[in-house]
Tab-separated table of N, CA, C and O in Angstrom:
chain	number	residue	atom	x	y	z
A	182	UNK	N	-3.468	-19.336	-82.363
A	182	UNK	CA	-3.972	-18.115	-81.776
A	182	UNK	C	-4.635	-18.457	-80.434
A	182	UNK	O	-5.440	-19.381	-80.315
A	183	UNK	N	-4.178	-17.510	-79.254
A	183	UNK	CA	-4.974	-17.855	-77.894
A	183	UNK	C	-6.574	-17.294	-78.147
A	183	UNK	O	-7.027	-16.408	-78.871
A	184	UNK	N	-7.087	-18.082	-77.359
A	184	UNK	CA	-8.365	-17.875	-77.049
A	184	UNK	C	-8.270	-17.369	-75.663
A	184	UNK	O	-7.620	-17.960	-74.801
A	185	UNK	N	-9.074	-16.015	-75.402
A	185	UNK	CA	-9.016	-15.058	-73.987
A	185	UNK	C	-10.314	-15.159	-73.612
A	185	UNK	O	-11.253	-14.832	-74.337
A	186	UNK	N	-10.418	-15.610	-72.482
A	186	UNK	CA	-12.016	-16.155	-71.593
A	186	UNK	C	-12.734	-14.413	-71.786
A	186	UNK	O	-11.998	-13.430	-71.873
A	187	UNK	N	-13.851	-14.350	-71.815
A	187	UNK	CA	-15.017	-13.090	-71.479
A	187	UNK	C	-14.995	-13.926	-69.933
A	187	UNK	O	-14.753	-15.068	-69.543
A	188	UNK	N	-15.381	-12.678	-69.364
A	188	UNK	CA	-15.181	-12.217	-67.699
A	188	UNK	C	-16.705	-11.336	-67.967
A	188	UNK	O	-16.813	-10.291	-68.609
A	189	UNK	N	-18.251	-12.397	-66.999
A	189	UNK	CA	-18.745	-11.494	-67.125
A	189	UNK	C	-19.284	-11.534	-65.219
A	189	UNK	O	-19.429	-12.492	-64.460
A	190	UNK	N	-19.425	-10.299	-65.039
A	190	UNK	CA	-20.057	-10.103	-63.782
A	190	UNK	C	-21.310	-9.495	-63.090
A	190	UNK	O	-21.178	-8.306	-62.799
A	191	UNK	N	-22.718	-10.176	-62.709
A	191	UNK	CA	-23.691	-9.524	-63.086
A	191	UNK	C	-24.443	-9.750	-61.248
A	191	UNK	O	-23.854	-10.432	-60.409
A	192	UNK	N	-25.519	-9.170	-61.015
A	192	UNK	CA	-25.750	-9.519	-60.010
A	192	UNK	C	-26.721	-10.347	-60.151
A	192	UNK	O	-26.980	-10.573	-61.333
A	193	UNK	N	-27.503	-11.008	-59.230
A	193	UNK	CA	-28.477	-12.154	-59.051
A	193	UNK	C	-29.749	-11.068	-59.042
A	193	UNK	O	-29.509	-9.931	-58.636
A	194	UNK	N	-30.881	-11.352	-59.413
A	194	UNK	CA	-31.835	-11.287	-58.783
A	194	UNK	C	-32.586	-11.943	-57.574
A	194	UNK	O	-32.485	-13.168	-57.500
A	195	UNK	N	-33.318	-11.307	-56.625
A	195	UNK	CA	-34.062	-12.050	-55.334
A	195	UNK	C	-32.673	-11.913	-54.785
A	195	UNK	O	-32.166	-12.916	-54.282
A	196	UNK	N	-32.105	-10.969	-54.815
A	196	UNK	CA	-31.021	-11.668	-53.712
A	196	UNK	C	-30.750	-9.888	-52.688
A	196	UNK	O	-29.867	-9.672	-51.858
A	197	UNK	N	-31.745	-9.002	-53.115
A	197	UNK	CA	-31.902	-7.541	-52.239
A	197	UNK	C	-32.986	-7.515	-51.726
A	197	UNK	O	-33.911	-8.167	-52.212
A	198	UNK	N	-33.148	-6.721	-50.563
A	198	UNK	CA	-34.278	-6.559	-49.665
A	198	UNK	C	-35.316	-6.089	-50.896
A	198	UNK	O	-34.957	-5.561	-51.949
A	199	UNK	N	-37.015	-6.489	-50.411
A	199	UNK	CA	-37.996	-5.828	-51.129
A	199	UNK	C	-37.811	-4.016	-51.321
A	199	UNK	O	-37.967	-3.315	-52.321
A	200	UNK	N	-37.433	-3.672	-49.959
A	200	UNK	CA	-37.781	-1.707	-49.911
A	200	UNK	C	-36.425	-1.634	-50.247
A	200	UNK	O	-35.890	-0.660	-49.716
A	201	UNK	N	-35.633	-2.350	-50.976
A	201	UNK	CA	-34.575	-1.524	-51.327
A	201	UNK	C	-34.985	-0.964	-52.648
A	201	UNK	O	-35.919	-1.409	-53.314
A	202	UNK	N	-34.143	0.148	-53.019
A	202	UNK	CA	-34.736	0.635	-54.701
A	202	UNK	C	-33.920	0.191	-55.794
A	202	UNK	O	-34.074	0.690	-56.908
A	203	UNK	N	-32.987	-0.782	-55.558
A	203	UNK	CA	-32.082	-1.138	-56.415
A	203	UNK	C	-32.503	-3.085	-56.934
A	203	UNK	O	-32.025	-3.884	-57.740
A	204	UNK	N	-33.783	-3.111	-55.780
A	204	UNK	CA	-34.152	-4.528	-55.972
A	204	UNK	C	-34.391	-5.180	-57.626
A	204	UNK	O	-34.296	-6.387	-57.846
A	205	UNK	N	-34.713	-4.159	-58.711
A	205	UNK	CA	-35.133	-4.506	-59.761
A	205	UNK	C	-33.628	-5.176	-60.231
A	205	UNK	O	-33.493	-5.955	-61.174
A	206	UNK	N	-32.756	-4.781	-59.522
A	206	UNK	CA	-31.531	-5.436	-60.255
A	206	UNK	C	-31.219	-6.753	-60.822
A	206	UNK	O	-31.573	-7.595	-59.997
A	207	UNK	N	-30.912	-7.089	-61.454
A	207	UNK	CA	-30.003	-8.351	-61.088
A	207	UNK	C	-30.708	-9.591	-62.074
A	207	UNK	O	-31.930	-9.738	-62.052
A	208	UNK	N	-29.866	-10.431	-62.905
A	208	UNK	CA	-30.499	-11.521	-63.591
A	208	UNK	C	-30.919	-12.868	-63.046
A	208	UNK	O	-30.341	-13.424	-62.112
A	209	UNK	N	-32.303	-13.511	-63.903
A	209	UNK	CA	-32.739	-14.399	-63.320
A	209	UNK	C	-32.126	-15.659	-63.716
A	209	UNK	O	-31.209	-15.371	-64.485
A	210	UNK	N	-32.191	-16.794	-63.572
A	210	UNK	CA	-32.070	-17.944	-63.553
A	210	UNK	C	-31.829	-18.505	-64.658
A	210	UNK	O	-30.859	-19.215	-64.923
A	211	UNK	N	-33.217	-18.031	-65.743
A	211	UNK	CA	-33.688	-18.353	-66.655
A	211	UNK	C	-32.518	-17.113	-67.999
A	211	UNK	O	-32.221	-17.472	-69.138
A	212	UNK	N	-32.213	-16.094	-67.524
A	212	UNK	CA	-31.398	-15.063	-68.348
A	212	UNK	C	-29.702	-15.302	-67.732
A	212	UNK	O	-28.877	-14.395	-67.843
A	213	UNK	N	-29.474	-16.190	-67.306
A	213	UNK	CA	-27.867	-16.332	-66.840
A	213	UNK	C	-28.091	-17.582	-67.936
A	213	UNK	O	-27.183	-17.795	-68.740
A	214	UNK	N	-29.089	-18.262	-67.961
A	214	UNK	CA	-28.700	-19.569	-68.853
A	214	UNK	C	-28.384	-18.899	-70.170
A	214	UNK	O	-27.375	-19.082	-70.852
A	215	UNK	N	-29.573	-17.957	-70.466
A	215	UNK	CA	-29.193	-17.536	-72.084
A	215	UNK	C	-28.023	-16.799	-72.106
A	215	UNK	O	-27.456	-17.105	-73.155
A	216	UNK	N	-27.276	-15.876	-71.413
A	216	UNK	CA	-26.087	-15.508	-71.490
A	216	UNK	C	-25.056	-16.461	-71.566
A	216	UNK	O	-24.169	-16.104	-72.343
A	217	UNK	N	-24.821	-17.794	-70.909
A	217	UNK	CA	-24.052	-18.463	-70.697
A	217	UNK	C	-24.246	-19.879	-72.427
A	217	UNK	O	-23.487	-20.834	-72.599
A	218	UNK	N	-25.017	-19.636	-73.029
A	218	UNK	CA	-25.618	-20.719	-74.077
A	218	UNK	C	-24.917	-20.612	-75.210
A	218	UNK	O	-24.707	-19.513	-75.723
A	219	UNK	N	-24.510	-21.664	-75.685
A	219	UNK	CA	-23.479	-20.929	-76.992
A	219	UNK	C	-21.893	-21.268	-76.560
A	219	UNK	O	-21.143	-21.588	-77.482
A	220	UNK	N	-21.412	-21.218	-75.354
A	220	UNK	CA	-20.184	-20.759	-75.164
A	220	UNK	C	-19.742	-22.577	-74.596
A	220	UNK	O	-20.427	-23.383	-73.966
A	221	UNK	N	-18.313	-22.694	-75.159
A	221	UNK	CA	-17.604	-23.952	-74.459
A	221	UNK	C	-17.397	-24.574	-73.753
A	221	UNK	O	-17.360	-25.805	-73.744
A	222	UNK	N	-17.207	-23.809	-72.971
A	222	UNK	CA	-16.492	-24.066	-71.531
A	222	UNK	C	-17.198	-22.781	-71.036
A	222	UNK	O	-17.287	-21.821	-71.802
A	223	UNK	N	-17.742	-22.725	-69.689
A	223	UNK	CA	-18.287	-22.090	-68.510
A	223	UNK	C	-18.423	-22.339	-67.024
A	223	UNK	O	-18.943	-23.338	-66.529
A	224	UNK	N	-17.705	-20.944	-66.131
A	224	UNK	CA	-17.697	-21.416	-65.056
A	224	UNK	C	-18.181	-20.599	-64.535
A	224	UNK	O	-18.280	-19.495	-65.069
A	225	UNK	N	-18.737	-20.898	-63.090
A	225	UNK	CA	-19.423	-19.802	-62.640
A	225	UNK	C	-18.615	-19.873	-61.102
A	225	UNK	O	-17.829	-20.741	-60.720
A	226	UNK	N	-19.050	-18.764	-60.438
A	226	UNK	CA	-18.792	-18.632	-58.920
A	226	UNK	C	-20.058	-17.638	-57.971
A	226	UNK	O	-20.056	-16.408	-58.009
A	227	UNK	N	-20.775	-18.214	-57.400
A	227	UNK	CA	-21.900	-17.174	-56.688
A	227	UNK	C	-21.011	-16.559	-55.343
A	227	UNK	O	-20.378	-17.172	-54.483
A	228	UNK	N	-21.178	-15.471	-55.485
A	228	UNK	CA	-20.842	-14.672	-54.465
A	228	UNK	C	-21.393	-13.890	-53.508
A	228	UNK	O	-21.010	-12.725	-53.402
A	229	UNK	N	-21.950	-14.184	-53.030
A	229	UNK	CA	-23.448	-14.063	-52.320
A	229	UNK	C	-24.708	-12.904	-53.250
A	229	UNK	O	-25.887	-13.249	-53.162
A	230	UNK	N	-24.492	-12.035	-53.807
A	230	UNK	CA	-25.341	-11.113	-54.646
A	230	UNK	C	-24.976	-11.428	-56.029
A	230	UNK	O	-25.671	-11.868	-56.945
A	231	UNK	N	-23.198	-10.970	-55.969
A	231	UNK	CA	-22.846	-11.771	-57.342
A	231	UNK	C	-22.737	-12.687	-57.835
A	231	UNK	O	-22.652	-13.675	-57.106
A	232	UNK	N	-22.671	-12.913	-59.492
A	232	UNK	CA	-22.351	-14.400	-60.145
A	232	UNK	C	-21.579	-13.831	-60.935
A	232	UNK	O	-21.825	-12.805	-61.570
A	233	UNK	N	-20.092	-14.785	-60.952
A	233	UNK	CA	-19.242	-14.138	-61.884
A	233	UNK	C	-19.128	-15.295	-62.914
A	233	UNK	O	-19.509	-16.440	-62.668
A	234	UNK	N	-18.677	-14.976	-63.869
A	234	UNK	CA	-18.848	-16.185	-64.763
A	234	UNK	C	-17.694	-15.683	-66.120
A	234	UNK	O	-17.536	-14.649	-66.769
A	235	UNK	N	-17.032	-17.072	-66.091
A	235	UNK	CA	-16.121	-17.239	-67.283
A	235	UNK	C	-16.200	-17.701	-68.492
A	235	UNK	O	-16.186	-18.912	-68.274
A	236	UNK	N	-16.284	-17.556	-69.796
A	236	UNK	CA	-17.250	-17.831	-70.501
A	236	UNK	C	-15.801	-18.274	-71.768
A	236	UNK	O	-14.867	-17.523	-71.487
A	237	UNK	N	-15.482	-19.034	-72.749
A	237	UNK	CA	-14.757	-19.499	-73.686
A	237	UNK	C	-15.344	-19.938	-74.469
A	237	UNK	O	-16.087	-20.900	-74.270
A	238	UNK	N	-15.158	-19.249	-75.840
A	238	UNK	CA	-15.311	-19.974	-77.111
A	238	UNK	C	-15.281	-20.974	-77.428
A	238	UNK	O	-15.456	-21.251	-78.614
């Protein structure tokens, strides 16, 4: 049976102006590790706001 990667895509935190109102967005450092914990194989790619990340059983 194939195994199909999770595709997850989230934004960064610290990475929007202070007066923007969307600044609360985005995961920290410390919450990309726990999303990513558990899983096999993981890759990531920063995209300047985004982090996309491939995640396998």
């Amino acid at each position: 049976m194939a195994r199909f990667p999770f595709w997850v895509v989230t934004e960064l935190a610290g990475r929007r102006e202070d007066s923007d109102p969307c600044e609360h967005l985005g995961i920290t450092s410390a919450e990309a590790e726990t999303l990513t914990a558990g899983w096999s194989v993981v890759r990531t790619a920063d995209l300047d706001m985004l982090r996309c990340s491939t995640l396998r059983p």
